[in-house]
Coordinates of C-alpha atoms in Angstrom, one line a residue:
M17 CA -1.3 22.5 -63.2
K18 CA -3.7 24.9 -61.3
L19 CA -4.3 22.2 -58.6
F20 CA -0.8 22.5 -57.3
P21 CA -1.0 26.2 -56.1
L22 CA -4.4 25.4 -54.5
F23 CA -2.8 22.5 -52.7
L24 CA 0.0 24.7 -51.4
S25 CA -2.6 27.2 -50.2
F26 CA -4.5 24.5 -48.4
I27 CA -1.2 23.3 -46.7
S28 CA -0.5 26.9 -45.7
V29 CA -3.9 27.4 -44.1
V30 CA -3.7 24.2 -42.2
G31 CA -0.3 25.1 -41.0
C32 CA -1.6 28.6 -39.8
L33 CA -4.4 26.8 -38.0
F34 CA -2.0 24.4 -36.3
S35 CA 0.1 27.2 -35.2
L36 CA -2.7 29.0 -33.8
S37 CA -3.9 25.8 -31.8
A38 CA -0.3 25.0 -30.6
Q39 CA 0.7 27.1 -27.6
E40 CA 4.5 26.8 -27.0
Y41 CA 5.6 28.1 -23.7
P42 CA 9.2 29.4 -23.4
S43 CA 11.5 26.9 -21.9
S44 CA 12.2 29.2 -19.1
Y45 CA 8.6 28.7 -17.9
Y46 CA 9.1 25.1 -16.9
E47 CA 11.6 22.4 -15.9
L48 CA 11.2 18.7 -17.0
S49 CA 12.8 15.5 -16.0
P50 CA 15.6 14.3 -18.2
D51 CA 13.2 11.9 -20.1
G52 CA 10.7 14.6 -20.6
R53 CA 7.9 12.6 -19.0
T54 CA 7.6 14.4 -15.6
L55 CA 6.9 18.2 -15.1
L56 CA 9.2 19.1 -12.1
F57 CA 8.5 22.7 -11.6
W58 CA 6.3 25.4 -13.3
K59 CA 8.0 28.8 -13.4
G60 CA 5.6 30.7 -15.6
D61 CA 3.6 33.8 -14.7
T62 CA 0.4 33.6 -16.7
A63 CA -3.1 33.3 -15.2
V64 CA -4.2 30.7 -17.7
V65 CA -2.1 27.6 -18.2
N66 CA -2.8 25.1 -20.9
L67 CA -0.4 22.3 -20.8
A68 CA -2.3 20.4 -23.4
L69 CA -1.4 22.7 -26.2
D70 CA 2.3 22.8 -25.6
P71 CA 4.3 20.3 -27.8
S72 CA 6.5 19.3 -24.9
L73 CA 4.1 19.7 -21.9
G74 CA 1.4 17.9 -23.9
R75 CA 3.4 14.6 -23.6
I76 CA 4.1 14.5 -19.9
D77 CA 2.6 11.7 -17.8
S78 CA 3.3 12.9 -14.4
I79 CA 3.4 16.1 -12.3
A80 CA 6.0 16.3 -9.4
D81 CA 5.3 17.3 -5.7
F82 CA 4.8 21.0 -5.3
A83 CA 5.2 21.5 -9.3
F84 CA 2.9 24.6 -9.4
A85 CA 3.8 26.0 -5.9
H86 CA 6.4 28.8 -5.7
R87 CA 9.8 29.1 -4.1
D88 CA 10.7 32.2 -2.2
S89 CA 14.2 33.8 -2.2
L90 CA 15.4 31.4 0.5
G91 CA 14.2 28.4 -1.5
N92 CA 11.1 27.8 0.7
V93 CA 8.0 26.3 -0.9
I94 CA 5.1 28.8 -0.8
P95 CA 1.6 28.8 -2.5
D96 CA 1.0 30.2 -6.0
Y97 CA -1.2 33.3 -6.4
T98 CA -1.0 33.7 -10.1
I99 CA -2.7 30.8 -11.7
E100 CA -6.5 31.0 -12.2
E101 CA -7.1 28.4 -14.7
L102 CA -5.2 25.2 -15.4
I103 CA -5.9 22.6 -18.1
L104 CA -4.0 19.3 -18.1
P105 CA -2.8 17.2 -21.0
H106 CA -4.5 13.9 -22.1
S107 CA -1.3 12.0 -21.5
L108 CA -1.2 12.8 -17.7
R109 CA -1.6 9.8 -15.4
S110 CA -0.4 10.9 -11.9
V111 CA -0.1 14.3 -9.8
G112 CA 2.2 14.5 -6.8
Y113 CA 1.9 15.9 -3.3
M114 CA 0.5 19.4 -3.1
A115 CA 1.4 19.9 -6.8
F116 CA -1.6 22.4 -7.2
W117 CA -1.0 24.6 -4.1
C118 CA -2.7 27.5 -5.9
R119 CA -4.7 30.0 -3.9
N120 CA -6.3 31.7 -6.9
L121 CA -7.0 28.6 -8.9
R122 CA -10.9 28.8 -9.8
H123 CA -10.8 26.3 -12.6
L124 CA -9.1 23.1 -13.0
Q125 CA -9.7 20.8 -16.0
L126 CA -8.6 17.2 -15.0
N127 CA -8.0 15.0 -18.0
E128 CA -9.7 11.7 -18.9
G129 CA -6.8 9.2 -18.4
L130 CA -5.7 10.6 -15.1
E131 CA -5.5 7.8 -12.5
F132 CA -3.7 9.0 -9.4
L133 CA -3.9 12.2 -7.2
D134 CA -1.5 12.2 -4.3
Q135 CA -2.5 13.6 -0.8
A136 CA -3.3 17.3 -0.9
A137 CA -2.6 17.4 -4.6
L138 CA -5.2 20.0 -4.9
C139 CA -4.6 22.4 -1.9
E140 CA -6.3 25.6 -0.8
A141 CA -7.8 26.3 -4.2
P142 CA -11.0 28.5 -4.3
L143 CA -12.7 26.1 -6.7
S144 CA -16.6 26.0 -6.5
S145 CA -16.9 22.8 -8.6
L146 CA -14.8 20.1 -9.9
D147 CA -15.2 17.4 -12.7
I148 CA -13.7 14.0 -11.7
P149 CA -12.7 11.9 -14.7
S150 CA -14.0 8.3 -14.8
S151 CA -10.3 7.1 -15.2
L152 CA -9.5 8.4 -11.7
R153 CA -8.8 5.5 -9.3
M154 CA -7.1 7.2 -6.3
L155 CA -8.5 10.2 -4.6
S156 CA -8.4 9.8 -0.9
G157 CA -7.1 12.9 0.9
A158 CA -6.2 14.5 -2.4
I159 CA -8.6 17.6 -2.1
Y160 CA -7.4 19.6 1.0
R161 CA -8.7 22.9 2.4
C162 CA -10.7 23.7 -0.7
Y163 CA -13.4 25.6 1.3
N164 CA -15.4 26.9 -1.6
L165 CA -15.9 23.5 -3.2
E166 CA -19.6 22.7 -3.4
W167 CA -20.3 20.5 -6.3
L168 CA -18.7 17.5 -7.9
R169 CA -19.3 15.9 -11.2
L170 CA -18.3 12.4 -12.0
G171 CA -17.6 10.8 -15.4
K172 CA -20.4 8.5 -16.3
K173 CA -18.1 5.5 -17.0
S174 CA -16.4 5.5 -13.6
I175 CA -16.1 2.0 -12.0
Y176 CA -14.0 3.4 -9.1
Y177 CA -16.3 5.9 -7.5
T178 CA -20.0 6.9 -7.4
L179 CA -21.6 10.2 -6.5
V180 CA -24.6 10.0 -4.0
E181 CA -26.2 13.2 -2.8
G182 CA -23.1 15.1 -4.0
V183 CA -20.8 12.9 -1.9
L184 CA -18.1 10.8 -3.4
L185 CA -18.1 7.2 -2.4
S186 CA -16.0 4.2 -3.4
P187 CA -18.0 1.0 -4.1
L188 CA -14.9 -1.1 -4.4
S189 CA -13.6 -0.3 -0.8
H190 CA -17.2 0.4 0.6
S191 CA -15.9 3.8 1.8
V192 CA -16.9 7.5 1.9
T193 CA -14.0 9.3 0.0
F194 CA -14.9 12.9 -0.2
Y195 CA -17.6 15.3 1.2
P196 CA -17.4 18.6 -0.4
S197 CA -16.4 21.4 2.1
A198 CA -18.9 23.8 1.0
R199 CA -21.9 21.5 0.7
L200 CA -24.9 23.3 2.1
S201 CA -26.3 20.7 4.5
E202 CA -26.4 20.8 8.3
S203 CA -26.7 17.1 8.7
Y204 CA -25.6 14.0 6.7
I205 CA -26.2 10.3 7.1
V206 CA -23.5 8.0 5.8
P207 CA -25.2 5.6 3.3
E208 CA -25.8 1.9 4.3
G209 CA -23.2 -0.4 2.9
S210 CA -20.3 1.9 3.9
S211 CA -17.5 0.3 6.1
I212 CA -14.7 2.9 6.0
I213 CA -14.6 6.7 6.4
D214 CA -11.5 7.6 4.3
F215 CA -8.5 9.8 5.1
R216 CA -9.8 13.5 5.3
A217 CA -13.3 12.5 3.9
F218 CA -15.1 15.2 5.8
S219 CA -12.1 17.4 6.7
G220 CA -12.7 21.1 6.5
S221 CA -16.4 21.1 6.1
R222 CA -17.9 24.4 6.7
F223 CA -21.6 23.8 7.3
L224 CA -21.9 20.2 8.6
S225 CA -23.3 20.2 12.1
R226 CA -24.5 16.6 12.7
L227 CA -22.9 13.5 11.2
Y228 CA -24.7 10.1 11.6
L229 CA -22.8 6.9 10.6
A230 CA -24.9 3.9 9.3
E231 CA -24.6 0.5 10.9
G232 CA -21.7 -1.2 9.1
V233 CA -19.2 1.5 9.4
E234 CA -16.0 -0.1 11.2
V235 CA -13.1 2.1 10.4
I236 CA -12.6 5.9 10.7
E237 CA -9.3 6.9 9.2
K238 CA -6.9 9.8 10.0
E239 CA -8.2 13.3 10.0
A240 CA -11.5 12.0 8.7
M241 CA -13.6 14.6 10.4
S242 CA -10.9 17.2 11.2
D243 CA -11.2 20.9 11.1
C244 CA -15.0 21.0 10.6
V245 CA -15.9 24.4 12.2
S246 CA -19.7 23.7 12.6
L247 CA -19.6 20.0 13.5
R248 CA -21.3 19.6 16.9
L249 CA -22.3 15.9 17.0
V250 CA -21.0 12.6 15.6
D251 CA -23.1 9.5 16.1
F252 CA -21.0 6.4 15.8
P253 CA -22.7 2.9 15.0
S254 CA -22.4 -0.2 17.1
T255 CA -20.2 -1.8 14.4
L256 CA -17.3 0.8 14.9
K257 CA -14.1 -1.0 15.6
S258 CA -11.2 1.5 14.9
L259 CA -11.1 5.3 15.3
A260 CA -8.0 7.2 14.3
N261 CA -6.7 9.3 17.3
D262 CA -6.7 12.5 15.2
A263 CA -10.0 11.7 13.3
L264 CA -11.8 14.7 15.0
V265 CA -8.8 17.1 15.7
G266 CA -9.7 20.7 15.2
S267 CA -13.5 20.3 15.0
S268 CA -15.9 22.1 17.3
I269 CA -17.6 18.9 18.6
D270 CA -19.6 18.9 21.9
T271 CA -21.4 15.5 21.6
L272 CA -20.1 12.0 20.7
V273 CA -22.4 9.0 20.6
F274 CA -20.9 5.6 20.7
R275 CA -23.3 2.7 20.3
S276 CA -20.9 -0.3 20.4
L277 CA -20.9 -2.2 23.6
F278 CA -17.0 -2.1 23.6
P279 CA -15.1 1.2 22.9
P280 CA -13.3 1.3 19.4
Q281 CA -9.6 0.8 19.2
V282 CA -7.8 4.2 19.4
E283 CA -4.0 4.5 19.3
G284 CA -2.9 6.7 22.2
T285 CA -5.4 9.3 23.3
L286 CA -8.2 10.8 21.1
R287 CA -7.2 14.2 20.2
M288 CA -10.0 16.8 20.7
E289 CA -8.1 20.2 20.7
N290 CA -10.3 23.3 20.2
C291 CA -13.5 21.4 21.1
R292 CA -16.2 22.6 23.4
P293 CA -16.7 20.6 26.7
V294 CA -17.6 17.2 25.2
V295 CA -20.6 15.1 26.3
L296 CA -20.0 11.4 25.7
I297 CA -23.1 9.2 25.2
V298 CA -22.6 5.4 25.5
P299 CA -24.8 2.2 25.9
D300 CA -26.2 1.9 29.4
E301 CA -24.4 -1.3 30.2
S302 CA -21.1 0.0 29.0
L303 CA -21.0 3.2 31.0
S304 CA -18.2 2.0 33.3
L305 CA -16.3 0.4 30.5
Y306 CA -16.2 3.8 28.5
A307 CA -15.4 5.8 31.6
N308 CA -12.3 3.9 32.4
Y309 CA -11.0 3.6 28.8
K310 CA -7.8 5.3 28.7
P311 CA -7.9 6.8 25.1
L312 CA -11.1 8.8 26.1
Q313 CA -10.0 9.9 29.6
G314 CA -9.6 13.5 29.6
V315 CA -11.6 13.9 26.4
Y316 CA -15.1 14.4 27.9
E317 CA -16.7 16.6 30.6
T318 CA -19.9 14.4 31.0
I319 CA -20.7 10.8 30.3
L320 CA -24.3 9.7 29.8
P321 CA -26.1 6.4 29.1
L322 CA -28.0 6.2 25.8
S323 CA -31.2 6.1 27.7
E324 CA -30.6 9.7 28.8
M325 CA -29.6 10.9 25.3
P326 CA -31.1 14.4 24.5
E327 CA -34.3 14.0 22.5
E328 CA -33.2 16.1 19.6
W329 CA -30.3 13.8 18.9
Q330 CA -32.1 10.5 19.1
T331 CA -31.6 7.7 16.6
Y332 CA -34.7 5.5 16.3
K333 CA -34.4 1.8 15.7
G334 CA -37.9 1.0 14.8
S335 CA -39.4 0.1 18.2
G336 CA -39.5 1.3 21.8
E337 CA -39.8 4.9 21.4
P338 CA -41.4 6.9 24.1
Q339 CA -45.1 7.7 23.4
S340 CA -44.7 11.3 24.8
R341 CA -42.8 12.4 21.5
P342 CA -44.9 13.6 18.6
F343 CA -44.1 10.5 16.6
V344 CA -43.6 6.8 17.0
V345 CA -42.3 4.0 14.8
V346 CA -43.9 0.6 15.3
D347 CA -42.3 -2.0 13.0
R348 CA -42.3 0.0 9.8
Q349 CA -45.1 2.3 10.4
L350 CA -44.2 6.0 11.2
V351 CA -47.2 7.5 13.1
I352 CA -47.0 11.4 13.6
E353 CA -49.2 13.6 15.7
L354 CA -48.4 17.2 15.0
P355 CA -48.6 19.2 18.2
E356 CA -49.2 22.6 16.7
E357 CA -51.4 23.9 13.9
G358 CA -49.6 24.8 10.8
M359 CA -46.5 22.6 11.6
E360 CA -45.2 20.3 8.9
A361 CA -43.2 17.0 9.0
R362 CA -41.2 15.9 6.2
V363 CA -39.6 12.5 5.6
F364 CA -36.5 12.0 3.3
N365 CA -34.7 8.9 2.2
K366 CA -30.9 8.6 2.2
E367 CA -30.8 10.0 -1.4
G368 CA -32.4 13.2 -0.2
E369 CA -35.8 12.4 -2.0
L370 CA -39.0 13.5 -0.2
K371 CA -41.0 10.4 0.7
A372 CA -43.7 11.9 2.9
L373 CA -45.2 15.2 3.9
F374 CA -47.4 15.7 6.9
R375 CA -49.5 18.8 7.3
N376 CA -51.8 16.9 9.7
S377 CA -51.5 13.9 11.9
G378 CA -51.2 10.6 10.1
S379 CA -49.1 7.5 9.3
Y380 CA -46.8 6.3 6.6
T381 CA -45.3 2.8 6.0
L382 CA -41.5 2.9 5.5
S383 CA -39.3 0.5 3.6
P384 CA -36.2 -0.9 5.1
G385 CA -33.6 1.8 5.0
V386 CA -32.4 5.1 6.5
Y387 CA -34.5 8.2 6.7
T388 CA -34.3 11.7 8.0
L389 CA -37.3 13.2 9.6
L390 CA -37.5 17.0 9.9
L391 CA -40.2 18.0 12.6
G392 CA -40.5 21.3 14.5
G393 CA -37.1 22.5 13.7
K394 CA -35.4 19.3 14.7
S395 CA -33.8 16.5 12.6
Y396 CA -34.2 12.8 13.4
K397 CA -32.6 9.7 11.9
L398 CA -34.9 6.8 11.4
V399 CA -33.3 3.4 10.9
I400 CA -35.8 0.8 9.5
P401 CA -34.2 -2.7 9.6
A402 CA -35.1 -5.4 7.1
I403 CA -36.6 -7.5 9.9
P404 CA -38.6 -5.6 12.3
M405 CA -36.9 -5.4 15.8

């Protein structure tokens, strides 16, 4: 008989714990679709929002467009300034366009099970880091104007994306998907094996100054390198076929290098608003072809052949480098003669690993691949082919 009161006490304790863990928001805080599966609009005024702990919100599978933005007195959509932390429920599968337009959102917990983020789903949030769940299969263009975002972490079981040097790549589509806007690097070499630069992949980068695209890249999608305030040079490979006319809009570019014998397909005219006077560098034998290509007319101030490319922007292919420079690559052998005492030269592979350090003149044999050579305050891209050229 004494066991029954103990059992009642146990049930009471469990009930109290459950009530503490559950967080039921007033119905006035949100609006759901008739079937209760979609969060249409969040109306709450709390800095921390945990949808996972609410009995109703914890069952939603989608969040509608602009759901966490605000409406002004005229019904216009405006950004939210209240939410600082947002935790999503495990049942969630998709997030709509500009759903998280939250200018004070500093922590966002994306749930495992989430599959789809629409364009600009995460907009103008001051996040410094973000965890990408392994279930997420659609992310192109989803992170927009998040200028403080420096670090990404990716679920270990992801088959849709991979993280290389902090940059999100899609092995399934062979594309570069997202380059964090606050990534602290002046130059970046797109990895070999990439064929597409996704929608807004580099958009909004704060520090990127020089962008080199590996051979094999064929398509540059809309706004791929837009609004990059420090971007000065883009080096396109000989494999480039298609370039969106707004791919570079709003960036401060002053040098474009095209290595293809034929200009890429551009719809209309390449838009270069807010750019400095642009120097166009093209293959010697294609100088006339590029000069008369309508999509590029009016874009550049000067057009030069590759043979006159400024030394500091050179891309070395493994043979034929002028001997007057402090280094030369013959087949796979890098030979360096340091011109000044105390100068260092460093060679990094495409993963950013240090492969060679020179404090004196010397040589180093490079395996096939793409390398960055830092020498005398300048950055050089070294491309070592599988078969010596």
